Amino acid sequence: MLRPRSKEAVIDMVRFCDREGIPVTVRGQGHTCFYPAANGGVLIDMSSLRTLHEIGPGFAHVDAGCTWEQVLDATLAASPPQVPPVINGFSRLSIGGTLSAGGISGMAYFCGCQVEHVLELEVVTGDGRLVRCSEHSERRLFEAVLAGQGQCGIILNARVALKPAKSRTREYTFMYPSLAALLEAMNALLDEAEHARSPRLDLIWGSAARTPAGWGFALLANAHYEPGHEPDRTGLFRAITPPAPPLEFDGTFREYIRQLDEKILAIPTGGGRYPMWLDMFVPSERLVEYAGGILDRTQDDDVGQGGLVLLFPLETRTSTRPLMRLPASKRVYLFDYCRNTDPISAAKAEELLTRNNALYQEGVAAGATAYLIGAVRMTPADYQVHYGPVWQRFAADKREFDPRLTLGRGTPIFSHMLRDETARGEPR
Ligand SMILES: Cc1cc2nc3c(=O)[nH]c(=O)nc-3n(C[C@H](O)[C@H](O)[C@H](O)COP(=O)(O)OP(=O)(O)OC[C@H]3O[C@@H](n4cnc5c(N)ncnc54)[C@H](O)[C@@H]3O)c2cc1C
């Protein structure tokens, strides 16, 4: 394992491994639910590369091993205070890891996932080239790396966008009796924002929690504000008729993020094993049928007490990165089925993985796409379906930037290329 102290150490290691035919796996904070194994090669733990290089007006230049929590602390302390447009539902994830996956939370619904808010990346490709890339320069690599699962290059550092911060946030939690009622309310708020072309709510998400009395559904929505300009609740929620007045949280944005992290950390994840979560982007119009069906069939050993289901809305017009594969629908919801799997044996993990695979196939048949962080064992054929119209382009990028398949072999997106090489007598 390499714990690099500088970007040069990463570059040297990639060049060495590429020359010697040694596979390289990269880790941010290791939260990918089905973590790709290093296959006997070198694991580069990027968490040791965590310098905040610069915070300026509208941007932060940070190492890939920094967490969003670390970035947020620094940008809020800057003068004037700023924030990234999207902080994950759990802020202790790395910049490099989330930009390789997508990066979503309830803040993304109107402005897009974290991959949409990247100004520039510095990347070492699989064949050891050091490249700065952006929408305006080396765009092909830029787009092969964002949501690219670490297949074409390792992100060394990133220049990410910031926006002005407001000092406080108020979150309103409305309870709903059914998934259909929750979805109707969320869609009404989202429709209103789309119609006005400007969101009045800074964050919208949904959740379902299992209680002895059955599933309880909640709509959570925040408005950021400055003291003296408190949010007008009636105006904010005029598009919906909630069944009861909301619960309210009021605090600084930092306090809000901290309590959210603590809630996520409270979900048992199997005693240190990767969590057996299922993550699917589902077309809004199929959500009740697909997610509702799964909730109806949920058993105690799927999502027990303490388990949680999250729903993050996203307008697909916000998505411009080719490798971020979303369903062909105007609006999608990330259905995040956070199984409560504690404690868990290897046999149980295998059983839950089999269940996830069946739910994944059911989702694909319903027009959903996987968010590639979940515990699903996908085959190269599944990946080909997943990437659809950009599959050929992604494969060409892999050949261009990582021709000897040095990076990310544990994720079997391009394992057919490895087999082809072996068949030609060129095993690496
Ligand atoms: C408790 C928990 C909460 C989560 N909350 C959210 C959430 O709110 N929103 C969300 O979008 N996801 C969430 N996830 C899912 C997910 O794990 C992360 O989005 C993503 O994997 C980043 O986590 P990480 O920093 O630990 O990266 P890792 O899991 O370590 O890496 C993710 C992938 O990126 C690759 N990679 C890592 N660093 C680099 C790099 N520098 N360059 C190139 N490739 C790299 C890895 O090889 C791997 O394929 C959550 C997961 C857990 C377990």
PDB file of N, CA and C in Angstrom, residues 308-366:
ATOM      1  N   LEU A 308     -32.347   2.695   6.867  1.00  0.00           N
ATOM      2  CA  LEU A 308     -32.910   3.927   6.328  1.00  0.00           C
ATOM      3  C   LEU A 308     -32.978   3.845   4.811  1.00  0.00           C
ATOM      4  N   VAL A 309     -33.973   4.508   4.255  1.00  0.00           N
ATOM      5  CA  VAL A 309     -34.041   4.649   2.803  1.00  0.00           C
ATOM      6  C   VAL A 309     -34.023   6.140   2.498  1.00  0.00           C
ATOM      7  N   LEU A 310     -33.141   6.552   1.587  1.00  0.00           N
ATOM      8  CA  LEU A 310     -33.044   7.966   1.226  1.00  0.00           C
ATOM      9  C   LEU A 310     -33.495   8.147  -0.214  1.00  0.00           C
ATOM     10  N   LEU A 311     -34.081   9.295  -0.484  1.00  0.00           N
ATOM     11  CA  LEU A 311     -34.519   9.628  -1.847  1.00  0.00           C
ATOM     12  C   LEU A 311     -33.968  11.006  -2.194  1.00  0.00           C
ATOM     13  N   PHE A 312     -33.045  11.049  -3.161  1.00  0.00           N
ATOM     14  CA  PHE A 312     -32.479  12.330  -3.582  1.00  0.00           C
ATOM     15  C   PHE A 312     -33.009  12.662  -4.973  1.00  0.00           C
ATOM     16  N   PRO A 313     -33.765  13.752  -5.135  1.00  0.00           N
ATOM     17  CA  PRO A 313     -34.263  14.106  -6.471  1.00  0.00           C
ATOM     18  C   PRO A 313     -33.181  14.759  -7.322  1.00  0.00           C
ATOM     19  N   LEU A 314     -33.323  14.630  -8.625  1.00  0.00           N
ATOM     20  CA  LEU A 314     -32.366  15.257  -9.546  1.00  0.00           C
ATOM     21  C   LEU A 314     -33.056  15.528 -10.876  1.00  0.00           C
ATOM     22  N   GLU A 315     -32.996  16.783 -11.327  1.00  0.00           N
ATOM     23  CA  GLU A 315     -33.508  17.110 -12.666  1.00  0.00           C
ATOM     24  C   GLU A 315     -32.422  16.694 -13.656  1.00  0.00           C
ATOM     25  N   THR A 316     -32.763  15.864 -14.629  1.00  0.00           N
ATOM     26  CA  THR A 316     -31.711  15.334 -15.507  1.00  0.00           C
ATOM     27  C   THR A 316     -31.139  16.403 -16.441  1.00  0.00           C
ATOM     28  N   ARG A 317     -31.833  17.536 -16.605  1.00  0.00           N
ATOM     29  CA  ARG A 317     -31.264  18.618 -17.424  1.00  0.00           C
ATOM     30  C   ARG A 317     -29.955  19.126 -16.823  1.00  0.00           C
ATOM     31  N   THR A 318     -29.719  18.866 -15.528  1.00  0.00           N
ATOM     32  CA  THR A 318     -28.510  19.374 -14.870  1.00  0.00           C
ATOM     33  C   THR A 318     -27.288  18.510 -15.177  1.00  0.00           C
ATOM     34  N   SER A 319     -27.501  17.348 -15.799  1.00  0.00           N
ATOM     35  CA  SER A 319     -26.415  16.379 -15.938  1.00  0.00           C
ATOM     36  C   SER A 319     -25.750  16.503 -17.305  1.00  0.00           C
ATOM     37  N   THR A 320     -24.471  16.894 -17.319  1.00  0.00           N
ATOM     38  CA  THR A 320     -23.769  17.078 -18.601  1.00  0.00           C
ATOM     39  C   THR A 320     -22.561  16.156 -18.746  1.00  0.00           C
ATOM     40  N   ARG A 321     -22.194  15.437 -17.693  1.00  0.00           N
ATOM     41  CA  ARG A 321     -20.991  14.594 -17.779  1.00  0.00           C
ATOM     42  C   ARG A 321     -21.366  13.251 -18.402  1.00  0.00           C
ATOM     43  N   PRO A 322     -20.701  12.875 -19.501  1.00  0.00           N
ATOM     44  CA  PRO A 322     -21.134  11.695 -20.256  1.00  0.00           C
ATOM     45  C   PRO A 322     -21.190  10.406 -19.441  1.00  0.00           C
ATOM     46  N   LEU A 323     -20.281  10.237 -18.463  1.00  0.00           N
ATOM     47  CA  LEU A 323     -20.240   8.952 -17.759  1.00  0.00           C
ATOM     48  C   LEU A 323     -21.205   8.869 -16.578  1.00  0.00           C
ATOM     49  N   MET A 324     -21.907   9.960 -16.315  1.00  0.00           N
ATOM     50  CA  MET A 324     -22.927   9.941 -15.257  1.00  0.00           C
ATOM     51  C   MET A 324     -24.209   9.448 -15.923  1.00  0.00           C
ATOM     52  N   ARG A 325     -24.473   8.156 -15.854  1.00  0.00           N
ATOM     53  CA  ARG A 325     -25.580   7.583 -16.618  1.00  0.00           C
ATOM     54  C   ARG A 325     -26.883   7.677 -15.815  1.00  0.00           C
ATOM     55  N   LEU A 326     -27.827   8.391 -16.359  1.00  0.00           N
ATOM     56  CA  LEU A 326     -29.120   8.569 -15.696  1.00  0.00           C
ATOM     57  C   LEU A 326     -30.225   8.050 -16.606  1.00  0.00           C
ATOM     58  N   PRO A 327     -31.360   7.670 -16.038  1.00  0.00           N
ATOM     59  CA  PRO A 327     -32.482   7.216 -16.867  1.00  0.00           C
ATOM     60  C   PRO A 327     -32.953   8.321 -17.818  1.00  0.00           C
ATOM     61  N   ALA A 328     -33.567   7.893 -18.922  1.00  0.00           N
ATOM     62  CA  ALA A 328     -34.105   8.852 -19.895  1.00  0.00           C
ATOM     63  C   ALA A 328     -35.432   9.372 -19.374  1.00  0.00           C
ATOM     64  N   SER A 329     -35.370  10.325 -18.483  1.00  0.00           N
ATOM     65  CA  SER A 329     -36.576  10.878 -17.884  1.00  0.00           C
ATOM     66  C   SER A 329     -36.249  12.300 -17.447  1.00  0.00           C
ATOM     67  N   LYS A 330     -37.248  13.143 -17.387  1.00  0.00           N
ATOM     68  CA  LYS A 330     -37.003  14.543 -17.019  1.00  0.00           C
ATOM     69  C   LYS A 330     -36.473  14.652 -15.584  1.00  0.00           C
ATOM     70  N   ARG A 331     -37.002  13.797 -14.737  1.00  0.00           N
ATOM     71  CA  ARG A 331     -36.638  13.863 -13.306  1.00  0.00           C
ATOM     72  C   ARG A 331     -36.393  12.451 -12.792  1.00  0.00           C
ATOM     73  N   VAL A 332     -35.335  12.292 -11.987  1.00  0.00           N
ATOM     74  CA  VAL A 332     -35.066  10.979 -11.398  1.00  0.00           C
ATOM     75  C   VAL A 332     -34.905  11.147  -9.888  1.00  0.00           C
ATOM     76  N   TYR A 333     -35.016  10.029  -9.199  1.00  0.00           N
ATOM     77  CA  TYR A 333     -34.732   9.997  -7.760  1.00  0.00           C
ATOM     78  C   TYR A 333     -33.666   8.949  -7.505  1.00  0.00           C
ATOM     79  N   LEU A 334     -32.634   9.321  -6.733  1.00  0.00           N
ATOM     80  CA  LEU A 334     -31.712   8.282  -6.282  1.00  0.00           C
ATOM     81  C   LEU A 334     -32.389   7.557  -5.124  1.00  0.00           C
ATOM     82  N   PHE A 335     -32.644   6.274  -5.338  1.00  0.00           N
ATOM     83  CA  PHE A 335     -33.236   5.415  -4.307  1.00  0.00           C
ATOM     84  C   PHE A 335     -32.068   4.719  -3.606  1.00  0.00           C
ATOM     85  N   ASP A 336     -31.843   5.121  -2.374  1.00  0.00           N
ATOM     86  CA  ASP A 336     -30.664   4.685  -1.617  1.00  0.00           C
ATOM     87  C   ASP A 336     -31.175   3.773  -0.497  1.00  0.00           C
ATOM     88  N   TYR A 337     -31.060   2.468  -0.737  1.00  0.00           N
ATOM     89  CA  TYR A 337     -31.640   1.462   0.166  1.00  0.00           C
ATOM     90  C   TYR A 337     -30.535   1.032   1.126  1.00  0.00           C
ATOM     91  N   CYS A 338     -30.467   1.737   2.271  1.00  0.00           N
ATOM     92  CA  CYS A 338     -29.354   1.533   3.210  1.00  0.00           C
ATOM     93  C   CYS A 338     -29.699   0.386   4.147  1.00  0.00           C
ATOM     94  N   ARG A 339     -29.273  -0.807   3.765  1.00  0.00           N
ATOM     95  CA  ARG A 339     -29.572  -1.972   4.602  1.00  0.00           C
ATOM     96  C   ARG A 339     -28.884  -1.842   5.954  1.00  0.00           C
ATOM     97  N   ASN A 340     -29.624  -2.245   6.974  1.00  0.00           N
ATOM     98  CA  ASN A 340     -29.056  -2.301   8.311  1.00  0.00           C
ATOM     99  C   ASN A 340     -28.478  -3.702   8.480  1.00  0.00           C
ATOM    100  N   THR A 341     -27.177  -3.833   8.324  1.00  0.00           N
ATOM    101  CA  THR A 341     -26.583  -5.168   8.292  1.00  0.00           C
ATOM    102  C   THR A 341     -25.549  -5.304   9.396  1.00  0.00           C
ATOM    103  N   ASP A 342     -25.993  -5.394  10.617  1.00  0.00           N
ATOM    104  CA  ASP A 342     -25.034  -5.444  11.705  1.00  0.00           C
ATOM    105  C   ASP A 342     -25.520  -6.401  12.780  1.00  0.00           C
ATOM    106  N   PRO A 343     -24.811  -7.432  13.143  1.00  0.00           N
ATOM    107  CA  PRO A 343     -23.556  -7.871  12.541  1.00  0.00           C
ATOM    108  C   PRO A 343     -23.844  -8.694  11.290  1.00  0.00           C
ATOM    109  N   ILE A 344     -22.818  -8.980  10.522  1.00  0.00           N
ATOM    110  CA  ILE A 344     -23.037  -9.701   9.276  1.00  0.00           C
ATOM    111  C   ILE A 344     -21.926 -10.729   9.059  1.00  0.00           C
ATOM    112  N   SER A 345     -22.330 -11.920   8.635  1.00  0.00           N
ATOM    113  CA  SER A 345     -21.339 -12.950   8.325  1.00  0.00           C
ATOM    114  C   SER A 345     -21.044 -12.892   6.831  1.00  0.00           C
ATOM    115  N   ALA A 346     -19.994 -13.584   6.409  1.00  0.00           N
ATOM    116  CA  ALA A 346     -19.656 -13.596   4.980  1.00  0.00           C
ATOM    117  C   ALA A 346     -20.802 -14.225   4.185  1.00  0.00           C
ATOM    118  N   ALA A 347     -21.428 -15.270   4.768  1.00  0.00           N
ATOM    119  CA  ALA A 347     -22.525 -15.942   4.055  1.00  0.00           C
ATOM    120  C   ALA A 347     -23.716 -14.999   3.913  1.00  0.00           C
ATOM    121  N   LYS A 348     -23.985 -14.224   4.979  1.00  0.00           N
ATOM    122  CA  LYS A 348     -25.110 -13.286   4.926  1.00  0.00           C
ATOM    123  C   LYS A 348     -24.827 -12.182   3.900  1.00  0.00           C
ATOM    124  N   ALA A 349     -23.580 -11.720   3.890  1.00  0.00           N
ATOM    125  CA  ALA A 349     -23.210 -10.681   2.920  1.00  0.00           C
ATOM    126  C   ALA A 349     -23.464 -11.183   1.496  1.00  0.00           C
ATOM    127  N   GLU A 350     -23.105 -12.431   1.249  1.00  0.00           N
ATOM    128  CA  GLU A 350     -23.290 -13.015  -0.080  1.00  0.00           C
ATOM    129  C   GLU A 350     -24.783 -13.096  -0.420  1.00  0.00           C
ATOM    130  N   GLU A 351     -25.579 -13.464   0.584  1.00  0.00           N
ATOM    131  CA  GLU A 351     -27.026 -13.578   0.356  1.00  0.00           C
ATOM    132  C   GLU A 351     -27.624 -12.199   0.015  1.00  0.00           C
ATOM    133  N   LEU A 352     -27.191 -11.171   0.758  1.00  0.00           N
ATOM    134  CA  LEU A 352     -27.735  -9.831   0.501  1.00  0.00           C
ATOM    135  C   LEU A 352     -27.275  -9.296  -0.851  1.00  0.00           C
ATOM    136  N   LEU A 353     -26.067  -9.681  -1.222  1.00  0.00           N
ATOM    137  CA  LEU A 353     -25.557  -9.283  -2.534  1.00  0.00           C
ATOM    138  C   LEU A 353     -26.419  -9.900  -3.639  1.00  0.00           C
ATOM    139  N   THR A 354     -26.800 -11.153  -3.432  1.00  0.00           N
ATOM    140  CA  THR A 354     -27.669 -11.827  -4.410  1.00  0.00           C
ATOM    141  C   THR A 354     -29.016 -11.107  -4.490  1.00  0.00           C
ATOM    142  N   ARG A 355     -29.540 -10.705  -3.315  1.00  0.00           N
ATOM    143  CA  ARG A 355     -30.818  -9.962  -3.325  1.00  0.00           C
ATOM    144  C   ARG A 355     -30.645  -8.629  -4.063  1.00  0.00           C
ATOM    145  N   ASN A 356     -29.534  -7.942  -3.777  1.00  0.00           N
ATOM    146  CA  ASN A 356     -29.300  -6.652  -4.452  1.00  0.00           C
ATOM    147  C   ASN A 356     -29.228  -6.833  -5.964  1.00  0.00           C
ATOM    148  N   ASN A 357     -28.567  -7.915  -6.386  1.00  0.00           N
ATOM    149  CA  ASN A 357     -28.440  -8.133  -7.827  1.00  0.00           C
ATOM    150  C   ASN A 357     -29.811  -8.311  -8.480  1.00  0.00           C
ATOM    151  N   ALA A 358     -30.705  -9.019  -7.785  1.00  0.00           N
ATOM    152  CA  ALA A 358     -32.055  -9.217  -8.334  1.00  0.00           C
ATOM    153  C   ALA A 358     -32.785  -7.869  -8.400  1.00  0.00           C
ATOM    154  N   LEU A 359     -32.618  -7.037  -7.358  1.00  0.00           N
ATOM    155  CA  LEU A 359     -33.296  -5.728  -7.341  1.00  0.00           C
ATOM    156  C   LEU A 359     -32.697  -4.794  -8.392  1.00  0.00           C
ATOM    157  N   TYR A 360     -31.401  -4.958  -8.629  1.00  0.00           N
ATOM    158  CA  TYR A 360     -30.741  -4.167  -9.677  1.00  0.00           C
ATOM    159  C   TYR A 360     -31.336  -4.520 -11.048  1.00  0.00           C
ATOM    160  N   GLN A 361     -31.458  -5.828 -11.323  1.00  0.00           N
ATOM    161  CA  GLN A 361     -32.011  -6.250 -12.622  1.00  0.00           C
ATOM    162  C   GLN A 361     -33.456  -5.778 -12.765  1.00  0.00           C
ATOM    163  N   GLU A 362     -34.202  -5.859 -11.674  1.00  0.00           N
ATOM    164  CA  GLU A 362     -35.595  -5.393 -11.680  1.00  0.00           C
ATOM    165  C   GLU A 362     -35.624  -3.888 -11.997  1.00  0.00           C
ATOM    166  N   GLY A 363     -34.671  -3.157 -11.427  1.00  0.00           N
ATOM    167  CA  GLY A 363     -34.598  -1.715 -11.665  1.00  0.00           C
ATOM    168  C   GLY A 363     -34.273  -1.404 -13.113  1.00  0.00           C
ATOM    169  N   VAL A 364     -33.299  -2.110 -13.668  1.00  0.00           N
ATOM    170  CA  VAL A 364     -32.920  -1.863 -15.063  1.00  0.00           C
ATOM    171  C   VAL A 364     -34.134  -2.108 -15.966  1.00  0.00           C
ATOM    172  N   ALA A 365     -34.898  -3.166 -15.658  1.00  0.00           N
ATOM    173  CA  ALA A 365     -36.098  -3.460 -16.460  1.00  0.00           C
ATOM    174  C   ALA A 365     -37.130  -2.339 -16.332  1.00  0.00           C
ATOM    175  N   ALA A 366     -37.091  -1.601 -15.202  1.00  0.00           N
ATOM    176  CA  ALA A 366     -38.040  -0.493 -14.995  1.00  0.00           C
ATOM    177  C   ALA A 366     -37.473   0.839 -15.495  1.00  0.00           C
TER     178      ALA A 366
END
